[in-house]
């Protein structure tokens, strides 16, 4: 079994981004600028945004955070999004999810200028991904396909089973791996809570992607010998063995599954760092106007 080292790959990409940003500044251009809107006091959301801010700083990318109360009205949030959409000095915009119940996630996503949608959640960007047109891929799926690519893992003609069909992980990664691209050309099966005989389907996978949100759900009997296992899940579980009193685990029972597979991503240190770096890659693309031309806006 070989470990897929997300930290190592993400570290190399971060260094490439840092150099590219430095070269842009040397050439008299602005450094890329990512704006994040953070609503409410959810500790996990605050932690994720703090990580994004730290990652930007390390790569030379400017970050601005707009923190708002969870009492904010939808219209007020739209005004902030419109303001950022119209600010030529800001290249990328993310709205940290989840949002309070009174705010429509889809309306918010669709309010973001697709050219600044570096999370890749806007329907236009999702549609472009399906059609194999240049776009921003959602960060976690983008990170996963880069891991497969960097480790030279053959995907063509392989049976890929994706556990989970969320808009941010399961569905987009299943699309990316079924496209006529490399990595891609897989025969993809998506499993979800209504799937029958999930264990049997999973055990037929050459590439198994677990994004189900249940700690240790994937056991050795669900994995084919020599399969490639990508564990997207992240869970804090209590542990008496660590000083912090908790441990991070994935959706896969690492100890038993790692003995059977050819490659596996660890948790932490697998998909997580690649998700973080993918956001910076998208921000750099936005700054370089690679996908949308300067001044692009979607008429409402
Ligand atoms: P999500 O929105 O909760 O989706 C979970 C999916 O799993 C749903 O499609 C659900 O089916 C399916 N599911 C849940 N229980 C199931 C069961 N018992 N049998 C079959 N299917 C089941 O989760 P997500 O946002 O995709 O995230 C998945 C996991 O990845 C979480 O642990 C999350 O923390 C982690 N994550 C990690 C990263 C990273 O960077 N490493 C990034 C994003 C997410 P239905 O659709 O039928 O409900």
Short mmCIF file of C-alpha atoms and ligand atoms in Angstrom, two decimals:
data_model
loop_
_atom_site.label_atom_id
_atom_site.label_comp_id
_atom_site.label_asym_id
_atom_site.label_seq_id
_atom_site.Cartn_x
_atom_site.Cartn_y
_atom_site.Cartn_z
CA UNK A 1 0.00 0.00 0.00
CA UNK A 2 1.23 3.51 -0.82
CA UNK A 3 0.12 6.58 1.01
CA UNK A 4 -1.12 9.51 -1.09
CA UNK A 5 0.56 12.47 0.55
CA UNK A 6 -1.72 15.48 0.13
CA UNK A 7 0.51 17.68 2.29
CA UNK A 8 3.49 17.08 0.02
CA UNK A 9 1.60 17.75 -3.24
CA UNK A 10 -0.22 20.78 -1.80
CA UNK A 11 3.10 22.16 -0.49
CA UNK A 12 4.66 21.97 -3.96
CA UNK A 13 1.65 23.64 -5.58
CA UNK A 14 1.67 26.37 -2.91
CA UNK A 15 5.31 27.12 -3.70
CA UNK A 16 4.51 27.32 -7.44
CA UNK A 17 1.65 29.72 -6.71
CA UNK A 18 3.86 31.83 -4.44
CA UNK A 19 6.47 32.15 -7.19
CA UNK A 20 3.85 33.00 -9.81
CA UNK A 21 2.31 35.67 -7.58
CA UNK A 22 5.76 37.13 -6.88
CA UNK A 23 6.43 37.24 -10.65
CA UNK A 24 3.10 39.03 -11.24
CA UNK A 25 4.04 41.66 -8.68
CA UNK A 26 7.53 42.03 -10.17
CA UNK A 27 5.83 42.69 -13.49
CA UNK A 28 3.89 45.55 -11.89
CA UNK A 29 0.57 43.71 -11.58
CA UNK A 30 -1.58 43.53 -8.46
CA UNK A 31 -1.36 40.41 -6.37
CA UNK A 32 -4.50 38.27 -6.54
CA UNK A 33 -7.20 39.19 -4.04
CA UNK A 34 -9.69 36.79 -2.43
CA UNK A 35 -12.68 38.06 -0.47
CA UNK A 36 -14.58 35.84 1.96
CA UNK A 37 -17.97 36.56 3.51
CA UNK A 38 -18.44 34.89 6.88
CA UNK A 39 -21.88 34.92 8.46
CA UNK A 40 -22.55 34.11 12.12
CA UNK A 41 -20.48 32.46 14.87
CA UNK A 42 -20.17 28.83 13.73
CA UNK A 43 -16.72 27.82 15.10
CA UNK A 44 -16.00 25.44 12.19
CA UNK A 45 -16.74 28.18 9.62
CA UNK A 46 -14.48 30.61 11.51
CA UNK A 47 -11.70 28.00 11.55
CA UNK A 48 -12.05 27.30 7.80
CA UNK A 49 -11.95 31.01 6.95
CA UNK A 50 -8.92 31.51 9.22
CA UNK A 51 -7.13 28.69 7.35
CA UNK A 52 -8.02 30.29 4.01
CA UNK A 53 -6.62 33.63 5.24
CA UNK A 54 -3.40 31.93 6.39
CA UNK A 55 -3.03 30.04 3.08
CA UNK A 56 -3.51 33.26 1.10
CA UNK A 57 -0.87 35.05 3.16
CA UNK A 58 1.64 32.21 2.63
CA UNK A 59 1.12 32.40 -1.14
CA UNK A 60 1.23 36.21 -1.37
CA UNK A 61 -2.51 36.48 -2.10
CA UNK A 62 -4.43 39.34 -0.46
CA UNK A 63 -7.46 38.27 1.55
CA UNK A 64 -10.31 40.36 2.94
CA UNK A 65 -12.92 38.96 5.27
CA UNK A 66 -16.39 40.43 5.61
CA UNK A 67 -17.78 39.19 8.95
CA UNK A 68 -21.51 39.67 9.45
CA UNK A 69 -24.04 38.68 12.11
CA UNK A 70 -26.32 35.72 11.47
CA UNK A 71 -29.21 38.19 11.73
CA UNK A 72 -28.19 39.77 8.42
CA UNK A 73 -31.04 40.04 5.92
CA UNK A 74 -30.74 38.36 2.54
CA UNK A 75 -30.92 41.75 0.78
CA UNK A 76 -28.07 43.14 2.88
CA UNK A 77 -25.95 40.12 2.00
CA UNK A 78 -26.76 40.62 -1.70
CA UNK A 79 -25.59 44.24 -1.40
CA UNK A 80 -22.21 43.10 -0.05
CA UNK A 81 -21.92 40.50 -2.83
CA UNK A 82 -22.80 43.13 -5.46
CA UNK A 83 -20.23 45.51 -3.98
CA UNK A 84 -17.51 42.84 -4.23
CA UNK A 85 -18.70 41.78 -7.69
CA UNK A 86 -18.18 45.37 -8.83
CA UNK A 87 -14.81 45.89 -7.16
CA UNK A 88 -12.18 45.45 -9.89
CA UNK A 89 -9.47 44.94 -7.29
CA UNK A 90 -11.08 41.75 -5.94
CA UNK A 91 -10.58 38.66 -8.09
CA UNK A 92 -12.35 35.92 -6.14
CA UNK A 93 -15.30 35.76 -3.75
CA UNK A 94 -16.41 32.94 -1.49
CA UNK A 95 -19.35 32.91 0.87
CA UNK A 96 -18.59 30.46 3.66
CA UNK A 97 -21.31 27.81 3.98
CA UNK A 98 -23.53 26.87 5.74
CA UNK A 99 -25.72 29.98 5.88
CA UNK A 100 -28.46 30.73 8.42
CA UNK A 101 -31.81 29.11 7.55
CA UNK A 102 -33.47 32.40 6.50
CA UNK A 103 -30.92 32.90 3.69
CA UNK A 104 -31.20 30.90 0.48
CA UNK A 105 -27.89 29.25 -0.31
CA UNK A 106 -28.75 28.93 -4.00
CA UNK A 107 -29.79 32.61 -4.32
CA UNK A 108 -26.51 33.64 -2.69
CA UNK A 109 -24.41 31.41 -4.94
CA UNK A 110 -26.22 32.69 -8.01
CA UNK A 111 -25.65 36.30 -6.96
CA UNK A 112 -21.86 35.87 -7.18
CA UNK A 113 -20.33 36.96 -10.48
CA UNK A 114 -19.34 33.59 -12.07
CA UNK A 115 -15.96 35.13 -12.96
CA UNK A 116 -15.27 35.56 -9.21
CA UNK A 117 -16.88 32.27 -8.12
CA UNK A 118 -13.64 30.58 -7.08
CA UNK A 119 -15.56 27.95 -5.09
CA UNK A 120 -16.96 26.79 -8.44
CA UNK A 121 -20.50 26.48 -7.05
CA UNK A 122 -22.33 28.83 -9.49
CA UNK A 123 -24.65 26.89 -11.85
CA UNK A 124 -22.83 28.42 -14.84
CA UNK A 125 -19.50 27.06 -13.60
CA UNK A 126 -21.00 23.67 -12.73
CA UNK A 127 -22.57 23.55 -16.22
CA UNK A 128 -19.23 24.40 -17.83
CA UNK A 129 -17.61 21.61 -15.82
CA UNK A 130 -20.17 19.12 -17.14
CA UNK A 131 -19.58 20.32 -20.72
CA UNK A 132 -15.81 20.12 -20.29
CA UNK A 133 -15.37 23.88 -20.83
CA UNK A 134 -12.79 25.95 -18.92
CA UNK A 135 -14.13 26.75 -15.45
CA UNK A 136 -13.38 26.73 -11.73
CA UNK A 137 -13.75 23.21 -10.34
CA UNK A 138 -15.12 22.97 -6.79
CA UNK A 139 -12.11 22.75 -4.45
CA UNK A 140 -12.39 19.24 -3.02
CA UNK A 141 -13.03 17.45 -6.36
CA UNK A 142 -10.28 19.55 -7.95
CA UNK A 143 -7.92 18.49 -5.18
CA UNK A 144 -8.87 14.82 -5.62
CA UNK A 145 -8.27 14.74 -9.38
CA UNK A 146 -4.91 16.43 -8.91
CA UNK A 147 -3.90 13.75 -6.39
CA UNK A 148 -4.81 11.02 -8.90
CA UNK A 149 -2.88 12.85 -11.60
CA UNK A 150 0.25 13.54 -9.53
CA UNK A 151 0.41 9.91 -8.39
CA UNK A 152 0.00 8.70 -12.00
CA UNK A 153 -3.01 6.63 -11.01
CA UNK A 154 -4.65 5.19 -14.12
CA UNK A 155 -8.33 6.15 -14.24
CA UNK A 156 -9.30 5.28 -17.83
CA UNK A 157 -11.77 2.40 -18.01
CA UNK A 158 -11.75 1.94 -14.22
CA UNK A 159 -14.81 1.36 -12.10
CA UNK A 160 -15.08 4.34 -9.79
CA UNK A 161 -17.60 4.31 -6.95
CA UNK A 162 -18.38 7.59 -5.20
CA UNK A 163 -20.08 7.35 -1.81
CA UNK A 164 -22.10 10.56 -1.39
CA UNK A 165 -23.82 12.92 -3.82
CA UNK A 166 -23.43 16.37 -2.23
CA UNK A 167 -23.18 19.42 -4.49
CA UNK A 168 -19.70 20.19 -3.19
CA UNK A 169 -18.04 16.77 -3.26
CA UNK A 170 -19.84 13.63 -4.45
CA UNK A 171 -21.68 14.98 -7.49
CA UNK A 172 -18.86 17.13 -8.96
CA UNK A 173 -16.16 14.49 -8.42
CA UNK A 174 -18.36 11.90 -10.14
CA UNK A 175 -18.74 14.29 -13.11
CA UNK A 176 -15.02 15.03 -13.33
CA UNK A 177 -14.08 11.36 -13.30
CA UNK A 178 -16.65 10.36 -15.92
CA UNK A 179 -15.60 13.04 -18.45
CA UNK A 180 -13.55 12.24 -21.54
CA UNK A 181 -10.37 13.60 -19.94
CA UNK A 182 -7.32 12.45 -18.06
CA UNK A 183 -7.87 11.94 -15.16
CA UNK A 184 -11.33 10.75 -16.17
CA UNK A 185 -12.83 8.16 -18.51
CA UNK A 186 -14.00 6.19 -15.48
CA UNK A 187 -17.26 4.27 -15.29
CA UNK A 188 -18.74 6.01 -12.28
CA UNK A 189 -21.40 4.79 -9.85
CA UNK A 190 -22.73 7.25 -7.26
CA UNK A 191 -24.10 5.82 -4.02
CA UNK A 192 -26.28 7.66 -1.49
CA UNK A 193 -28.64 7.00 1.38
CA UNK A 194 -31.21 5.26 -0.87
CA UNK A 195 -28.69 2.96 -2.58
CA UNK A 196 -29.35 -0.74 -2.25
CA UNK A 197 -26.46 -3.12 -1.72
CA UNK A 198 -23.97 -0.29 -1.27
CA UNK A 199 -21.35 -2.61 0.22
CA UNK A 200 -21.48 -4.88 -2.82
CA UNK A 201 -21.19 -1.93 -5.22
CA UNK A 202 -18.29 -0.43 -3.25
CA UNK A 203 -16.46 -3.77 -3.24
CA UNK A 204 -16.43 -3.67 -7.05
CA UNK A 205 -14.62 -0.32 -7.21
CA UNK A 206 -11.15 0.09 -8.65
CA UNK A 207 -11.28 3.64 -7.27
CA UNK A 208 -13.42 4.22 -4.18
CA UNK A 209 -14.16 7.78 -3.09
CA UNK A 210 -15.75 8.06 0.34
CA UNK A 211 -17.60 11.33 0.94
CA UNK A 212 -20.42 10.13 3.10
CA UNK A 213 -19.79 12.03 6.34
CA UNK A 214 -19.78 8.98 8.65
CA UNK A 215 -16.60 8.20 10.63
CA UNK A 216 -15.10 4.81 9.80
CA UNK A 217 -18.04 3.81 7.56
CA UNK A 218 -15.91 2.08 4.92
CA UNK A 219 -14.62 -1.23 6.26
CA UNK A 220 -12.21 -3.71 4.66
CA UNK A 221 -15.01 -5.97 3.42
CA UNK A 222 -16.28 -3.05 1.27
CA UNK A 223 -12.96 -2.66 -0.54
CA UNK A 224 -11.57 -4.68 -3.44
CA UNK A 225 -7.97 -5.90 -3.21
CA UNK A 226 -5.59 -3.25 -4.63
CA UNK A 227 -8.29 -0.59 -4.97
CA UNK A 228 -7.39 3.11 -4.77
CA UNK A 229 -9.18 4.64 -1.78
CA UNK A 230 -9.78 8.38 -1.47
CA UNK A 231 -11.10 9.35 1.95
CA UNK A 232 -12.81 12.74 1.92
CA UNK A 233 -14.43 12.56 5.38
CA UNK A 234 -13.09 14.55 8.31
CA UNK A 235 -14.38 13.94 11.82
CA UNK A 236 -13.19 14.89 15.28
CA UNK A 237 -13.60 11.89 17.53
CA UNK A 238 -12.76 11.68 21.23
CA UNK A 239 -9.47 10.00 22.01
CA UNK A 240 -7.66 9.27 25.25
CA UNK A 241 -4.42 8.80 23.31
CA UNK A 242 -3.87 12.44 22.27
CA UNK A 243 -3.09 15.52 24.36
CA UNK A 244 -5.96 17.44 22.76
CA UNK A 245 -8.43 14.71 23.74
CA UNK A 246 -9.56 14.17 20.17
CA UNK A 247 -8.40 12.61 16.95
CA UNK A 248 -9.17 13.35 13.32
CA UNK A 249 -10.53 10.39 11.34
CA UNK A 250 -12.08 9.93 7.93
CA UNK A 251 -14.99 8.01 6.45
CA UNK A 252 -12.69 5.00 6.00
CA UNK A 253 -11.40 2.61 8.69
CA UNK A 254 -7.80 3.32 7.80
CA UNK A 255 -6.11 0.51 9.76
CA UNK A 256 -8.01 -2.33 8.12
CA UNK A 257 -8.58 -0.81 4.66
CA UNK A 258 -4.96 0.29 4.17
CA UNK A 259 -3.87 -3.36 4.35
CA UNK A 260 -5.97 -4.20 1.27
CA UNK A 261 -5.65 -1.26 -1.09
CA UNK A 262 -2.93 -0.10 -3.48
CA UNK A 263 -3.17 3.60 -2.58
CA UNK A 264 -4.99 5.46 0.18
CA UNK A 265 -5.28 9.06 1.36
CA UNK A 266 -4.68 9.53 5.10
CA UNK A 267 -6.84 11.73 7.34
CA UNK A 268 -5.47 14.23 8.11
CA UNK A 269 -2.97 14.98 5.33
CA UNK A 270 -4.77 13.59 2.26
CA UNK A 271 -7.69 15.40 0.63
CA UNK A 272 -7.85 18.25 3.19
CA UNK A 273 -4.66 20.12 2.17
CA UNK A 274 -5.56 19.66 -1.51
CA UNK A 275 -8.97 21.28 -0.94
CA UNK A 276 -7.23 24.26 0.61
CA UNK A 277 -4.71 24.62 -2.19
CA UNK A 278 -7.37 24.26 -4.91
CA UNK A 279 -9.02 27.46 -3.69
CA UNK A 280 -5.73 29.32 -4.15
CA UNK A 281 -5.32 27.82 -7.64
CA UNK A 282 -8.79 29.05 -8.59
CA UNK A 283 -8.05 32.50 -7.14
CA UNK A 284 -4.89 32.72 -9.23
CA UNK A 285 -6.87 31.72 -12.34
CA UNK A 286 -9.42 34.43 -11.53
CA UNK A 287 -6.67 37.05 -11.17
CA UNK A 288 -5.12 36.01 -14.47
CA UNK A 289 -8.55 36.19 -16.20
CA UNK A 290 -7.91 32.75 -17.67
CA UNK A 291 -11.52 31.60 -17.61
CA UNK A 292 -13.56 34.80 -17.97
CA UNK A 293 -12.43 38.00 -19.70
CA UNK A 294 -11.69 41.20 -17.77
CA UNK A 295 -14.90 42.92 -16.64
CA UNK A 296 -17.16 39.88 -17.16
CA UNK A 297 -20.55 40.08 -15.44
CA UNK A 298 -23.62 37.90 -15.79
CA UNK A 299 -26.64 40.04 -16.68
CA UNK A 300 -29.43 39.40 -14.19
P1 LIG B 1 -23.03 15.76 2.93
O1 LIG B 1 -23.50 16.97 2.25
O2 LIG B 1 -23.53 15.44 4.32
O3 LIG B 1 -23.35 14.51 2.00
C1 LIG B 1 -23.21 13.20 2.45
C2 LIG B 1 -23.67 12.26 1.37
O4 LIG B 1 -23.54 10.93 1.86
C3 LIG B 1 -25.13 12.44 0.95
O5 LIG B 1 -25.24 12.33 -0.45
C4 LIG B 1 -25.86 11.30 1.64
O6 LIG B 1 -26.93 10.75 0.91
C5 LIG B 1 -24.77 10.24 1.71
N1 LIG B 1 -24.96 9.38 2.88
C6 LIG B 1 -25.02 9.73 4.17
N2 LIG B 1 -25.19 8.63 4.94
C7 LIG B 1 -25.27 7.58 4.11
C8 LIG B 1 -25.43 6.18 4.28
N3 LIG B 1 -25.54 5.64 5.51
N4 LIG B 1 -25.44 5.39 3.19
C9 LIG B 1 -25.31 5.91 1.96
N5 LIG B 1 -25.13 7.23 1.72
C10 LIG B 1 -25.13 8.06 2.78
O7 LIG B 1 -21.45 15.71 3.06
P2 LIG B 1 -20.29 16.40 2.18
O8 LIG B 1 -20.32 17.86 2.37
O9 LIG B 1 -20.25 15.82 0.83
O10 LIG B 1 -19.03 15.87 3.03
C11 LIG B 1 -18.77 14.49 3.21
C12 LIG B 1 -17.65 14.33 4.21
O11 LIG B 1 -16.48 14.93 3.68
C13 LIG B 1 -17.86 15.02 5.56
O12 LIG B 1 -17.21 14.25 6.55
C14 LIG B 1 -17.17 16.35 5.41
O13 LIG B 1 -16.73 16.88 6.64
C15 LIG B 1 -16.00 15.95 4.57
N6 LIG B 1 -15.43 17.00 3.73
C16 LIG B 1 -14.09 17.05 3.69
C17 LIG B 1 -13.47 17.96 2.85
C18 LIG B 1 -11.98 17.95 2.81
O14 LIG B 1 -11.40 18.92 2.34
N7 LIG B 1 -11.33 16.88 3.19
C19 LIG B 1 -14.22 18.85 2.09
C20 LIG B 1 -15.60 18.76 2.13
C21 LIG B 1 -16.20 17.82 2.95
P3 LIG B 1 -28.29 11.57 0.57
O15 LIG B 1 -27.93 12.52 -0.52
O16 LIG B 1 -29.23 10.51 0.14
O17 LIG B 1 -28.68 12.25 1.85
#
